[in-house]
mmCIF file of C-alpha atoms in Angstrom:
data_model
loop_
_atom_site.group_PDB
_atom_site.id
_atom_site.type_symbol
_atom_site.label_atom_id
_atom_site.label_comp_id
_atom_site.label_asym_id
_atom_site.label_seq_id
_atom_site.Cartn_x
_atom_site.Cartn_y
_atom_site.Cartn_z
ATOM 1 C CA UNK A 159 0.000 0.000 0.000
ATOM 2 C CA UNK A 160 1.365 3.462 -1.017
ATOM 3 C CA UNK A 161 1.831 5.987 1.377
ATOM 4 C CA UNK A 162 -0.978 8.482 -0.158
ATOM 5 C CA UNK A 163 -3.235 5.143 0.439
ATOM 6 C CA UNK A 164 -2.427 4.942 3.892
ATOM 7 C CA UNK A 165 -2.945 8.375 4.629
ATOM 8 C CA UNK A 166 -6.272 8.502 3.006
ATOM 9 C CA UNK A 167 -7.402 5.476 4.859
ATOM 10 C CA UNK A 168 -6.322 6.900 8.257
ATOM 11 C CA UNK A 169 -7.535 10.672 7.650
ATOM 12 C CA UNK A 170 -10.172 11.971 10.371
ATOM 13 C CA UNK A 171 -12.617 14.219 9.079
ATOM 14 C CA UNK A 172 -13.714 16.201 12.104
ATOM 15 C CA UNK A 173 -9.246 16.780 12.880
ATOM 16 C CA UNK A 174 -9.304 17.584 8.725
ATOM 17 C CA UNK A 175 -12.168 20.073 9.386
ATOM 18 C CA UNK A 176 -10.071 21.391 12.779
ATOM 19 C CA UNK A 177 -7.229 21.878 10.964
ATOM 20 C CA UNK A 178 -8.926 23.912 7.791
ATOM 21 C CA UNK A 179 -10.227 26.283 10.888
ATOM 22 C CA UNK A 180 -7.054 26.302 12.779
ATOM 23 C CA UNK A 181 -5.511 27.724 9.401
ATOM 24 C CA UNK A 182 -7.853 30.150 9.437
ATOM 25 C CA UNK A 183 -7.580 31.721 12.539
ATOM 26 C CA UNK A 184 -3.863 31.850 12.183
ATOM 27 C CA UNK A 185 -4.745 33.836 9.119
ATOM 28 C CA UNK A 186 -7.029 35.851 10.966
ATOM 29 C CA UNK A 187 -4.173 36.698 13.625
ATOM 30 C CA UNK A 188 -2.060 37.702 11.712
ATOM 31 C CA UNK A 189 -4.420 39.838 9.783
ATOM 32 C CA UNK A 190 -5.373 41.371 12.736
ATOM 33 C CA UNK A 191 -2.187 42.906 13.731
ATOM 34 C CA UNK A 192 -1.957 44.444 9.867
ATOM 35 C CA UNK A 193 -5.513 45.946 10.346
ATOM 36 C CA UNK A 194 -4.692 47.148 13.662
ATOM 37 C CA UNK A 195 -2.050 48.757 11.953
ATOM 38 C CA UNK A 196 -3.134 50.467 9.236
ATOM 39 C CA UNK A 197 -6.227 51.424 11.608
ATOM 40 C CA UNK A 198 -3.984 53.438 13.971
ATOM 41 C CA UNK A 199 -2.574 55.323 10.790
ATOM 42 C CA UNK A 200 -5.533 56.107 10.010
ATOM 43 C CA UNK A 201 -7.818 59.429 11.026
ATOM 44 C CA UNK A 202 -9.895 56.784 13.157
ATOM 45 C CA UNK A 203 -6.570 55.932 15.263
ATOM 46 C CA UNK A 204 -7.068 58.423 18.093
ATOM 47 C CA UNK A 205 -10.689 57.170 18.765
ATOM 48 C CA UNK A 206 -10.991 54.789 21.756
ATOM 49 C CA UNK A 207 -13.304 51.906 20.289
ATOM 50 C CA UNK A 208 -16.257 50.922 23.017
ATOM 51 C CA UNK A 209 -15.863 48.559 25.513
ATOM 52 C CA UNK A 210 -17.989 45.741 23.607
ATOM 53 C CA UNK A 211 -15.638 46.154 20.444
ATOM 54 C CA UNK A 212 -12.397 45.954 22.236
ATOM 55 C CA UNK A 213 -14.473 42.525 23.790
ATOM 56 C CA UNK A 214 -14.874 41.037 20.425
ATOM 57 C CA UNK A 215 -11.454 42.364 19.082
ATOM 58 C CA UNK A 216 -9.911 40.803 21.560
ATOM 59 C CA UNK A 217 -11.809 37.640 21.546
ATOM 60 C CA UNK A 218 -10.608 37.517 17.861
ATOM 61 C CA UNK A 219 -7.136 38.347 18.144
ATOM 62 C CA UNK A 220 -7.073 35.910 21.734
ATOM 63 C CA UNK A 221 -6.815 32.504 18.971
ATOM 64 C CA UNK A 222 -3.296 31.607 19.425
ATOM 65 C CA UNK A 223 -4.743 27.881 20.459
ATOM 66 C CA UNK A 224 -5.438 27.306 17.053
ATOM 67 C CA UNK A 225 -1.433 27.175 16.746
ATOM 68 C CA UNK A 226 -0.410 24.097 19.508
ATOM 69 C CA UNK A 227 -3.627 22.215 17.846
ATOM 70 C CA UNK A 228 -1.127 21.754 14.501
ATOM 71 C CA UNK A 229 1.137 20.292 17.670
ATOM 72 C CA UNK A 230 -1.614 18.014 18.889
ATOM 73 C CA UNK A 231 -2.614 16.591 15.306
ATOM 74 C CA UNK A 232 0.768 15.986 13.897
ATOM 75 C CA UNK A 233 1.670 14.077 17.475
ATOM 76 C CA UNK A 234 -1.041 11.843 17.001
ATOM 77 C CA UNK A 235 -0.329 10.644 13.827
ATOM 78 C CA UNK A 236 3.770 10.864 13.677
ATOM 79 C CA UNK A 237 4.109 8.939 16.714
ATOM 80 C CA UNK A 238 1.199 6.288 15.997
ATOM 81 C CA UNK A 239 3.076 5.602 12.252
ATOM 82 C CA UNK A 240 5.093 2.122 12.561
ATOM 83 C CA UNK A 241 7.090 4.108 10.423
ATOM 84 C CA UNK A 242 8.749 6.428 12.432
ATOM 85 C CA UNK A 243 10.622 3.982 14.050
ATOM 86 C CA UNK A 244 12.583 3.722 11.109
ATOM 87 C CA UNK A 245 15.378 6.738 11.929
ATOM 88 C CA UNK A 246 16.758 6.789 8.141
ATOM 89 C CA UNK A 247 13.210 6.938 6.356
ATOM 90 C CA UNK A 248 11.568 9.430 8.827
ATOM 91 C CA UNK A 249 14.588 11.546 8.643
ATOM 92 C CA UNK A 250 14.575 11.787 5.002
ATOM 93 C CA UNK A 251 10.978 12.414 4.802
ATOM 94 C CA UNK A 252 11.272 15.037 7.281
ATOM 95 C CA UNK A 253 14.276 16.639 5.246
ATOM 96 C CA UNK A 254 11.884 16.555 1.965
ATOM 97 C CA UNK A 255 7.911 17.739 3.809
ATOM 98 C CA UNK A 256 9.773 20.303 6.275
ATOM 99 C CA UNK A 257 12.954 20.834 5.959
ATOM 100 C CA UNK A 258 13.635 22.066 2.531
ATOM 101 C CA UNK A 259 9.882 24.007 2.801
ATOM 102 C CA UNK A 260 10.925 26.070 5.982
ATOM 103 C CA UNK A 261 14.861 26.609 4.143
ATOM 104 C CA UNK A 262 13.393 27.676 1.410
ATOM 105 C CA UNK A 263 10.671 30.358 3.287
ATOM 106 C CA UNK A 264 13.558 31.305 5.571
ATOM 107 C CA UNK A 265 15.441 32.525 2.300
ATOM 108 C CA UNK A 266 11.715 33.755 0.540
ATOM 109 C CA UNK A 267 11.044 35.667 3.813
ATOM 110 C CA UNK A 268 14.577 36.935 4.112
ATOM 111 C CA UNK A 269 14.399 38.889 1.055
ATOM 112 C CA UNK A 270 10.683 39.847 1.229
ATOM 113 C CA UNK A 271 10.649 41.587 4.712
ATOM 114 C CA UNK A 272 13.325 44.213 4.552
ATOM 115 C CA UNK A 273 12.022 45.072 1.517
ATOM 116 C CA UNK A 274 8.795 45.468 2.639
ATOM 117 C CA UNK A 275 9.700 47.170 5.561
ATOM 118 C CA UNK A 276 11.557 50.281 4.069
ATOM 119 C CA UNK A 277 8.450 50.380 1.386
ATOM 120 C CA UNK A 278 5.990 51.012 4.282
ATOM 121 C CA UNK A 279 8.273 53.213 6.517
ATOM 122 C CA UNK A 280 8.473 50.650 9.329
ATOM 123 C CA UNK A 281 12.248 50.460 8.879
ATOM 124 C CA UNK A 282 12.831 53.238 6.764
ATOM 125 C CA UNK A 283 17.105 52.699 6.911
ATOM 126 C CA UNK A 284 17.567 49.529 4.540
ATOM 127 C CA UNK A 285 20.507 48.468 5.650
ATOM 128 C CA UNK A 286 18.679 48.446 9.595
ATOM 129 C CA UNK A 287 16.004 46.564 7.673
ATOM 130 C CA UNK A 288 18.161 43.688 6.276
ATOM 131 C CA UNK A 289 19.838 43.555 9.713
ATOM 132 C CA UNK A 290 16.857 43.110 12.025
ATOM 133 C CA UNK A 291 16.160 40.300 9.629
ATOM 134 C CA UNK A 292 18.751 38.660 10.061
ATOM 135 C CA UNK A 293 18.780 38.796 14.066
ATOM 136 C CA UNK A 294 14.712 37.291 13.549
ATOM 137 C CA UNK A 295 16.326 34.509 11.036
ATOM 138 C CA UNK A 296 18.590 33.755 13.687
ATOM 139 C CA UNK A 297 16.445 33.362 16.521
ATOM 140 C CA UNK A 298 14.231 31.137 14.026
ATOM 141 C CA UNK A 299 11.569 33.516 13.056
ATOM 142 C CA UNK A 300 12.261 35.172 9.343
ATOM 143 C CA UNK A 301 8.485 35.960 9.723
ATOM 144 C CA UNK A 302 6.641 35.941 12.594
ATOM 145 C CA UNK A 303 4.924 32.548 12.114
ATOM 146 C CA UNK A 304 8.168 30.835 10.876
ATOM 147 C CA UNK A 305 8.684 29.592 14.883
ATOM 148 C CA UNK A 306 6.608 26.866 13.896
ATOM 149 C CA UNK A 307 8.211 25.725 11.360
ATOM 150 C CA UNK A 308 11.573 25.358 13.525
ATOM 151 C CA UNK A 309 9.808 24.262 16.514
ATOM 152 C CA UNK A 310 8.235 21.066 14.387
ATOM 153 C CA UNK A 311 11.301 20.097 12.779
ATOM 154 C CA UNK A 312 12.971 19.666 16.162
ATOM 155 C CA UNK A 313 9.822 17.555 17.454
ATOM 156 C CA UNK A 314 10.130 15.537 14.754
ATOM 157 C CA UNK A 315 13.631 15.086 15.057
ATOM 158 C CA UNK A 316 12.595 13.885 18.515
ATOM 159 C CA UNK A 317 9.625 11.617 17.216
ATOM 160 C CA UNK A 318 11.470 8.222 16.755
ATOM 161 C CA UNK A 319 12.985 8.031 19.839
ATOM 162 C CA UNK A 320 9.484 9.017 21.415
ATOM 163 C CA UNK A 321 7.766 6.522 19.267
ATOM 164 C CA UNK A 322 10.587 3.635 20.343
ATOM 165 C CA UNK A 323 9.833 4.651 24.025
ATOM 166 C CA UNK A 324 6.159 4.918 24.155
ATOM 167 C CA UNK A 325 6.333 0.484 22.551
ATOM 168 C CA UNK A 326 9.242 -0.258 24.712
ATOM 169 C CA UNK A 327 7.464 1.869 28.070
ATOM 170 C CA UNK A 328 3.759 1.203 26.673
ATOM 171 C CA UNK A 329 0.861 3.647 26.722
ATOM 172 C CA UNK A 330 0.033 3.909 30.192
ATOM 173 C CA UNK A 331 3.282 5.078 31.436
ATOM 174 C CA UNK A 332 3.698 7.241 27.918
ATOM 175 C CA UNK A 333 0.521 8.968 29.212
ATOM 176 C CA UNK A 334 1.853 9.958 32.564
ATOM 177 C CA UNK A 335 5.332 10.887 30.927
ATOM 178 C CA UNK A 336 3.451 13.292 28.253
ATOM 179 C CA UNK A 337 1.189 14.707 31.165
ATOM 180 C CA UNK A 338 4.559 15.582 33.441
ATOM 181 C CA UNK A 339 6.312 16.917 30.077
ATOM 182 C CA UNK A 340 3.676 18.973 29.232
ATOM 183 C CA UNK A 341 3.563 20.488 32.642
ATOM 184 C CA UNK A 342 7.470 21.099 33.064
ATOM 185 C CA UNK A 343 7.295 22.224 29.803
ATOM 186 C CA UNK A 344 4.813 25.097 30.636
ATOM 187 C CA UNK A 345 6.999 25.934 33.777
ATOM 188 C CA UNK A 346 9.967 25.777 31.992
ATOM 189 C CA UNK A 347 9.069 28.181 29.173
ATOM 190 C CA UNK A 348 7.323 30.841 31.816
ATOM 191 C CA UNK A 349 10.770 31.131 34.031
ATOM 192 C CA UNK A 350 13.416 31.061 31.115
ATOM 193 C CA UNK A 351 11.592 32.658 28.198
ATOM 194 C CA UNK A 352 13.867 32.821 25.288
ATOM 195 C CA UNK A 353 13.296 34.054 22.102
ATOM 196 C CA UNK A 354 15.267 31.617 20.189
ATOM 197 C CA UNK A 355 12.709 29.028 19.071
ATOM 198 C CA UNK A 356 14.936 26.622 17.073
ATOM 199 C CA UNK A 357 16.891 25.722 21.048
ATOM 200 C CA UNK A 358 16.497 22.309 22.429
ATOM 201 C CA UNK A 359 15.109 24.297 25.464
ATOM 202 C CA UNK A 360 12.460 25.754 23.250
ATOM 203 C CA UNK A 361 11.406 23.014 21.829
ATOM 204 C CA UNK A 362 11.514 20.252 24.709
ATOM 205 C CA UNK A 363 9.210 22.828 26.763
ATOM 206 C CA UNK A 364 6.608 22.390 23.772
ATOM 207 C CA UNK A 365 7.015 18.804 23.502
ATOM 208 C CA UNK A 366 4.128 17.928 25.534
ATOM 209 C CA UNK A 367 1.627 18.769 23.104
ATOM 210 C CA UNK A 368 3.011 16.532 20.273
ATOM 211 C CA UNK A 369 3.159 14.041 23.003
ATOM 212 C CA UNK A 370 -0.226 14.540 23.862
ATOM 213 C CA UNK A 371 -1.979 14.845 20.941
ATOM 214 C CA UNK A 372 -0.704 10.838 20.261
ATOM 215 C CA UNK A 373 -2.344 10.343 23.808
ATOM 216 C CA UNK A 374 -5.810 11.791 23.066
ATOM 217 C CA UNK A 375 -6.051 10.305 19.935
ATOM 218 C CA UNK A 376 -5.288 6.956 21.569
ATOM 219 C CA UNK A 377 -7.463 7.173 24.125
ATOM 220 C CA UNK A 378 -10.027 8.105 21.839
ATOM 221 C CA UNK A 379 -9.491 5.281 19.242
ATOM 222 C CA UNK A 380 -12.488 3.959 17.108
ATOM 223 C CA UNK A 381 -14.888 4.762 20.016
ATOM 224 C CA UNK A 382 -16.519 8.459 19.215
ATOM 225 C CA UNK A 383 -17.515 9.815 22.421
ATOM 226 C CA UNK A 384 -20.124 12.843 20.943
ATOM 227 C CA UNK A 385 -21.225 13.602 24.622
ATOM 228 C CA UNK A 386 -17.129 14.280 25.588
ATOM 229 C CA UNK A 387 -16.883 16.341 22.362
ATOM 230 C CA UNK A 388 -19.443 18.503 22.895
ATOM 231 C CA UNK A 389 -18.312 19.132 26.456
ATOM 232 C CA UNK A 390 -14.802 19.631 25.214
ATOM 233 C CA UNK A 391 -15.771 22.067 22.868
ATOM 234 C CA UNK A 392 -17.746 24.225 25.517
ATOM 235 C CA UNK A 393 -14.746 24.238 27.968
ATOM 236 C CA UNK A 394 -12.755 24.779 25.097
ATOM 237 C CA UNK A 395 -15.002 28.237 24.360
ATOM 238 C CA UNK A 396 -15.704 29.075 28.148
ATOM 239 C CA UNK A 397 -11.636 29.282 28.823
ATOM 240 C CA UNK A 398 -11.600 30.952 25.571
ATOM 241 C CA UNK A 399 -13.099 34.084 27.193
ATOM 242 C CA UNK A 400 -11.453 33.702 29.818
ATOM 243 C CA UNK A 401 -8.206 33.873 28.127
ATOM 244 C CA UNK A 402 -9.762 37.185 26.268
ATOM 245 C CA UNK A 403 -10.461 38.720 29.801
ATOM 246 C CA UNK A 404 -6.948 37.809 30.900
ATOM 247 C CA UNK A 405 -5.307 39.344 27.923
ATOM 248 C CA UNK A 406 -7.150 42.659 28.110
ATOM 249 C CA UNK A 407 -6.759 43.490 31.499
ATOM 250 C CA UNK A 408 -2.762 42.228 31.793
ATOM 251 C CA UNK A 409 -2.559 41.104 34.901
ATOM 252 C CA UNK A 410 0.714 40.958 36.923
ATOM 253 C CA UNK A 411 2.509 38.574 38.599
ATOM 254 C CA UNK A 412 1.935 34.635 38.446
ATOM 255 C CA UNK A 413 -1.309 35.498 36.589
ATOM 256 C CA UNK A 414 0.862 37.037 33.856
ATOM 257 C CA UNK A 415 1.771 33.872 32.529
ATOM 258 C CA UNK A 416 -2.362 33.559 31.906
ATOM 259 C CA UNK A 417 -2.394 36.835 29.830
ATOM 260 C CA UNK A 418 0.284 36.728 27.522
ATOM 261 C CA UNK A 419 -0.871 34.367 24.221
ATOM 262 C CA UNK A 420 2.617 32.638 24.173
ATOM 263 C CA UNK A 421 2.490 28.946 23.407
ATOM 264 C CA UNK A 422 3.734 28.438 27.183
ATOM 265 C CA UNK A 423 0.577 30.051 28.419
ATOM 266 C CA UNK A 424 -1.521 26.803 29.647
ATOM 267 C CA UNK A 425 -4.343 28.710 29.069
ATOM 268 C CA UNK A 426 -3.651 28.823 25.504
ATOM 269 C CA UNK A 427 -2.220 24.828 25.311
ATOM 270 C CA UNK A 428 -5.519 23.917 27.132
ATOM 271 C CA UNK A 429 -7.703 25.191 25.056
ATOM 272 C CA UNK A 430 -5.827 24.098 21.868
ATOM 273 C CA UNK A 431 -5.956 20.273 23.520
ATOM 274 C CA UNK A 432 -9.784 20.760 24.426
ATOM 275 C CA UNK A 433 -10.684 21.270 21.063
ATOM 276 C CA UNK A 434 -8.631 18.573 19.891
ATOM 277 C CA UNK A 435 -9.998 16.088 21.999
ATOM 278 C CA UNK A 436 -13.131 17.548 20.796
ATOM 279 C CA UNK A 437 -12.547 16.565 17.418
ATOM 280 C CA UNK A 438 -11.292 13.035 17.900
ATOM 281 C CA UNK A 439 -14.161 12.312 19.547
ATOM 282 C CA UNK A 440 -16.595 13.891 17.000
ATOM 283 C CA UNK A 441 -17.794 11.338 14.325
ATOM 284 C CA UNK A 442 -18.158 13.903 10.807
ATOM 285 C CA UNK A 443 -19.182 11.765 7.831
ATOM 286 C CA UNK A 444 -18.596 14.822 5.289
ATOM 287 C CA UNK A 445 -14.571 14.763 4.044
ATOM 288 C CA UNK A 446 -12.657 17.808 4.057
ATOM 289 C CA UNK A 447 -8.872 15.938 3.138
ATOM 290 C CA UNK A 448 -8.956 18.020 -0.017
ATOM 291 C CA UNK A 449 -8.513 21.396 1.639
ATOM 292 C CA UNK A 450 -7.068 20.067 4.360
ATOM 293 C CA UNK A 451 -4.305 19.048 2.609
ATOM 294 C CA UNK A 452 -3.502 23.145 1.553
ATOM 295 C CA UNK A 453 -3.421 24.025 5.243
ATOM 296 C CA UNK A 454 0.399 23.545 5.519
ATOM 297 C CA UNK A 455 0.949 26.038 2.977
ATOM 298 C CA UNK A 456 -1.779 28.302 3.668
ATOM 299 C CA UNK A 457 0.285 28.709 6.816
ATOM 300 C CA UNK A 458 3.525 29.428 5.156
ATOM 301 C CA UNK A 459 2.350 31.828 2.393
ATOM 302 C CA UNK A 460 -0.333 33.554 3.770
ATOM 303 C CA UNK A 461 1.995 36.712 5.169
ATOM 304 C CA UNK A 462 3.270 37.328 1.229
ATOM 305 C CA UNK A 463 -0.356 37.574 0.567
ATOM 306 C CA UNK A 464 -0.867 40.171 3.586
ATOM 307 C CA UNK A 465 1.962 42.275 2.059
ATOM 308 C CA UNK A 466 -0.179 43.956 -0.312
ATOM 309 C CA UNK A 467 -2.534 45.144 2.198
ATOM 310 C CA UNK A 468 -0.283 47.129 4.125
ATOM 311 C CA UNK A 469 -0.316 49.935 1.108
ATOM 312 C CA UNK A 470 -3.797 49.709 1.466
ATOM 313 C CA UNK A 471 -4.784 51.946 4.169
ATOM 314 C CA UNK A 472 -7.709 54.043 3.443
ATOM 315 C CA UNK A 473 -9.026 51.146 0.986
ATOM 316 C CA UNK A 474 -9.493 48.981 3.874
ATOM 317 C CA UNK A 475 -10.228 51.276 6.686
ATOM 318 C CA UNK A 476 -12.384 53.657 5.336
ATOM 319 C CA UNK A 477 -15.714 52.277 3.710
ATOM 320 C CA UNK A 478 -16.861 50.246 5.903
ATOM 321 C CA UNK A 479 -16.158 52.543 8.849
ATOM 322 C CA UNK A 480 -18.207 55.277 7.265
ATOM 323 C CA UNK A 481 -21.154 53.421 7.271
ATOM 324 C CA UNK A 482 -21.045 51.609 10.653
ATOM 325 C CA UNK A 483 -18.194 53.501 12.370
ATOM 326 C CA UNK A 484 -16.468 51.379 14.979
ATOM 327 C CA UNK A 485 -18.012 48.712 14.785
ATOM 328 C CA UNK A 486 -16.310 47.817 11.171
ATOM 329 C CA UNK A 487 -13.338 47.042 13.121
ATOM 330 C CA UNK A 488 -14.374 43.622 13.593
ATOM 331 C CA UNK A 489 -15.949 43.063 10.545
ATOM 332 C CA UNK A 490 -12.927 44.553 8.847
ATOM 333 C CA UNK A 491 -10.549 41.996 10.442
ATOM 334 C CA UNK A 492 -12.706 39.436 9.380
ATOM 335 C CA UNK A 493 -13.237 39.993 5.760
ATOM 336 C CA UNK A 494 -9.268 40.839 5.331
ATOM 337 C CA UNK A 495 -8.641 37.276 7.042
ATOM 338 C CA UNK A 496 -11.374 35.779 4.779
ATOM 339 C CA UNK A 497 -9.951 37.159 1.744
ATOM 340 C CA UNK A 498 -6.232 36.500 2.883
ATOM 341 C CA UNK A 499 -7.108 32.665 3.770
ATOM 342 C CA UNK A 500 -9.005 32.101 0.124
ATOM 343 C CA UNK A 501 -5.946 33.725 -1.953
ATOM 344 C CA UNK A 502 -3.541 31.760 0.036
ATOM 345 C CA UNK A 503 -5.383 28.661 -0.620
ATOM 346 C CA UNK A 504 -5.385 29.303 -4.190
ATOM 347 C CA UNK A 505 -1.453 29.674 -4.451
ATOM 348 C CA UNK A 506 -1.172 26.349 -1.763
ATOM 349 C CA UNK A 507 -3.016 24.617 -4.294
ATOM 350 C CA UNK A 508 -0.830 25.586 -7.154
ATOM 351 C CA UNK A 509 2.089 24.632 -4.929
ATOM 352 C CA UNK A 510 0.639 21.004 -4.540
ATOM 353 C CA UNK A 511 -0.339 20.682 -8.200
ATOM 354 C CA UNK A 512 3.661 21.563 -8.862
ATOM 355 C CA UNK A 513 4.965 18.922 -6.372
ATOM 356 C CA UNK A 514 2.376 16.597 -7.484
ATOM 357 C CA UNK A 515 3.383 17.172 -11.409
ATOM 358 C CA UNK A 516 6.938 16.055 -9.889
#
């Protein structure tokens, strides 16, 4: 059986559909901060918005679980794959689907960002510009959502000894190891924040997701528990808000780590694995493997696609917020991350259709 087989066979539809809206809010993240932007250059940027829009602007921007649930899902299947355990194969596999992707990004994004910083004025100096890139680069983030990228390769560079352990330990014990992981991890990441994301540090103190994820899904199995989903799912949104109301108000001290939407925030690893338990245990007949298969480069291009906007000021600010005033803000945001997420889908699927023709 060829691998494309296999994968088809094992595909979930309701963590296909969870990924497809995972995408989408990272979309609508980073949208957000580019509308914020051009919004406070605009003549509207010295107006307070009302309390209830800075609630739902806030609840929008407050998604940064949608990020640890591409941790969860790829930990459930990497380390339930037989193949995995096989160190040359995995490795070379990894090299090919995320290794030469990110290098090749890191190089994309390299170029791109100075560029596009001295054309908006963010970085006027050009020389500054190519600099500051090349500190980010270093510390593994040529564009803000590049962490990922370098975060996952060393998780998978981690996944066949993990997979080796959790036959040779068995699940029970892999359970409690994942759980005490996960929870060093999150202390770990709050007392010695660093912003170098490609460090063994950094990514051992996220390693508890990917272990996790493998644990949910095995606990979950073949037997869909819809009553579990459904109460995952409402935790899931209740610590959502709560997460929103943390962020606004900033709190200090040991409550700071609630507030910040850092992937060491438990808050924000919670509510990622809540949703992702929801999923495995949700039974969706309707397949979404097509578009869920553009998700991993939705993620990569979709900041090239947000360049444009940022000339865009007025265009995007103004005629909505004639008409409704303040409240377009939201609505704004929403149809910039809906239009961002459709264009970047287009050029993932031209991507796939390329590697595919090879």
């Amino acid at each position: 059986m060829s691998d494309d087989q296999q994968e088809r066979i094992s595909r979930d539809n309701a963590m296909d559909l969870l990924r497809i809206i995972a995408a989408f809010l990272v979309v609508m993240i980073h949208s957000h901060e580019s509308y914020m932007l051009l919004y406070r250059s605009s003549s509207h940027g010295a107006e307070m918005p009302g309390l209830l829009i800075k609630c739902i602007v806030s609840y929008m921007r407050a998604v940064n679980w949608a990020v640890p649930i591409f941790f969860f899902s790829s930990g459930a299947f990497v380390l339930s794959n037989p193949k995995t355990g096989d160190f040359a194969s995995f490795y070379h596999k990894t090299w090919k689907r995320l290794g030469i992707p990110t290098l090749v990004f890191t190089v994309i994004y390299l170029i791109t960002n100075p560029i596009y910083s001295v054309l908006t004025g963010s970085v006027p100096d050009p020389v500054k510009a190519v600099g500051y890139e090349l500190l980010s680069t270093i510390k593994g983030t040529p564009a803000q959502h590049m962490w990922y990228m370098f975060v996952l390769i060393g998780m998978y560079l981690c996944a066949p000894f993990l997979y080796l352990a959790k036959e040779k330990i068995g699940s029970k014990a892999f359970t409690k190891i994942a759980v005490i992981v996960y929870i060093w991890g999150v202390i770990s990441g709050f007392v010695s924040y660093t912003d170098f994301y490609w460090t063994p540090g950094t990514i051992a103190s996220l390693l508890g997701m990917f272990m996790l994820g493998n644990v949910i899904r095995d606990k979950a199995a073949d037997k869909k528990n819809k009553k579990l989903a459904i109460v995952c799912a409402v935790a899931g949104i209740v610590l959502w808000i709560m997460l929103t109301f943390l962020y606004m108000v900033k709190p200090h001290g040991i409550l700071r780590m609630f507030g910040t939407l850092t992937p060491y925030n438990p808050l924000v690893g919670i509510i990622g694995g809540l949703f992702f338990a929801s999923a495995v245990n949700s039974d969706i007949r309707r397949e979404f493997a097509g578009f869920a298969t553009l998700t991993y480069y939705i993620y990569l291009v979709h900041p090239l696609v947000l360049m444009p906007f940022g000339f865009m000021g007025k265009v995007i600010v103004e005629p909505l917020y004639s008409v409704v005033g303040e409240a377009a803000i939201p609505l704004e945001i929403l149809i910039l991350a809906i239009v961002v997420f459709i264009l970047s889908a287009l050029i993932s699927r031209i991507i796939n259709r390329i590697q595919t023709a090879k």
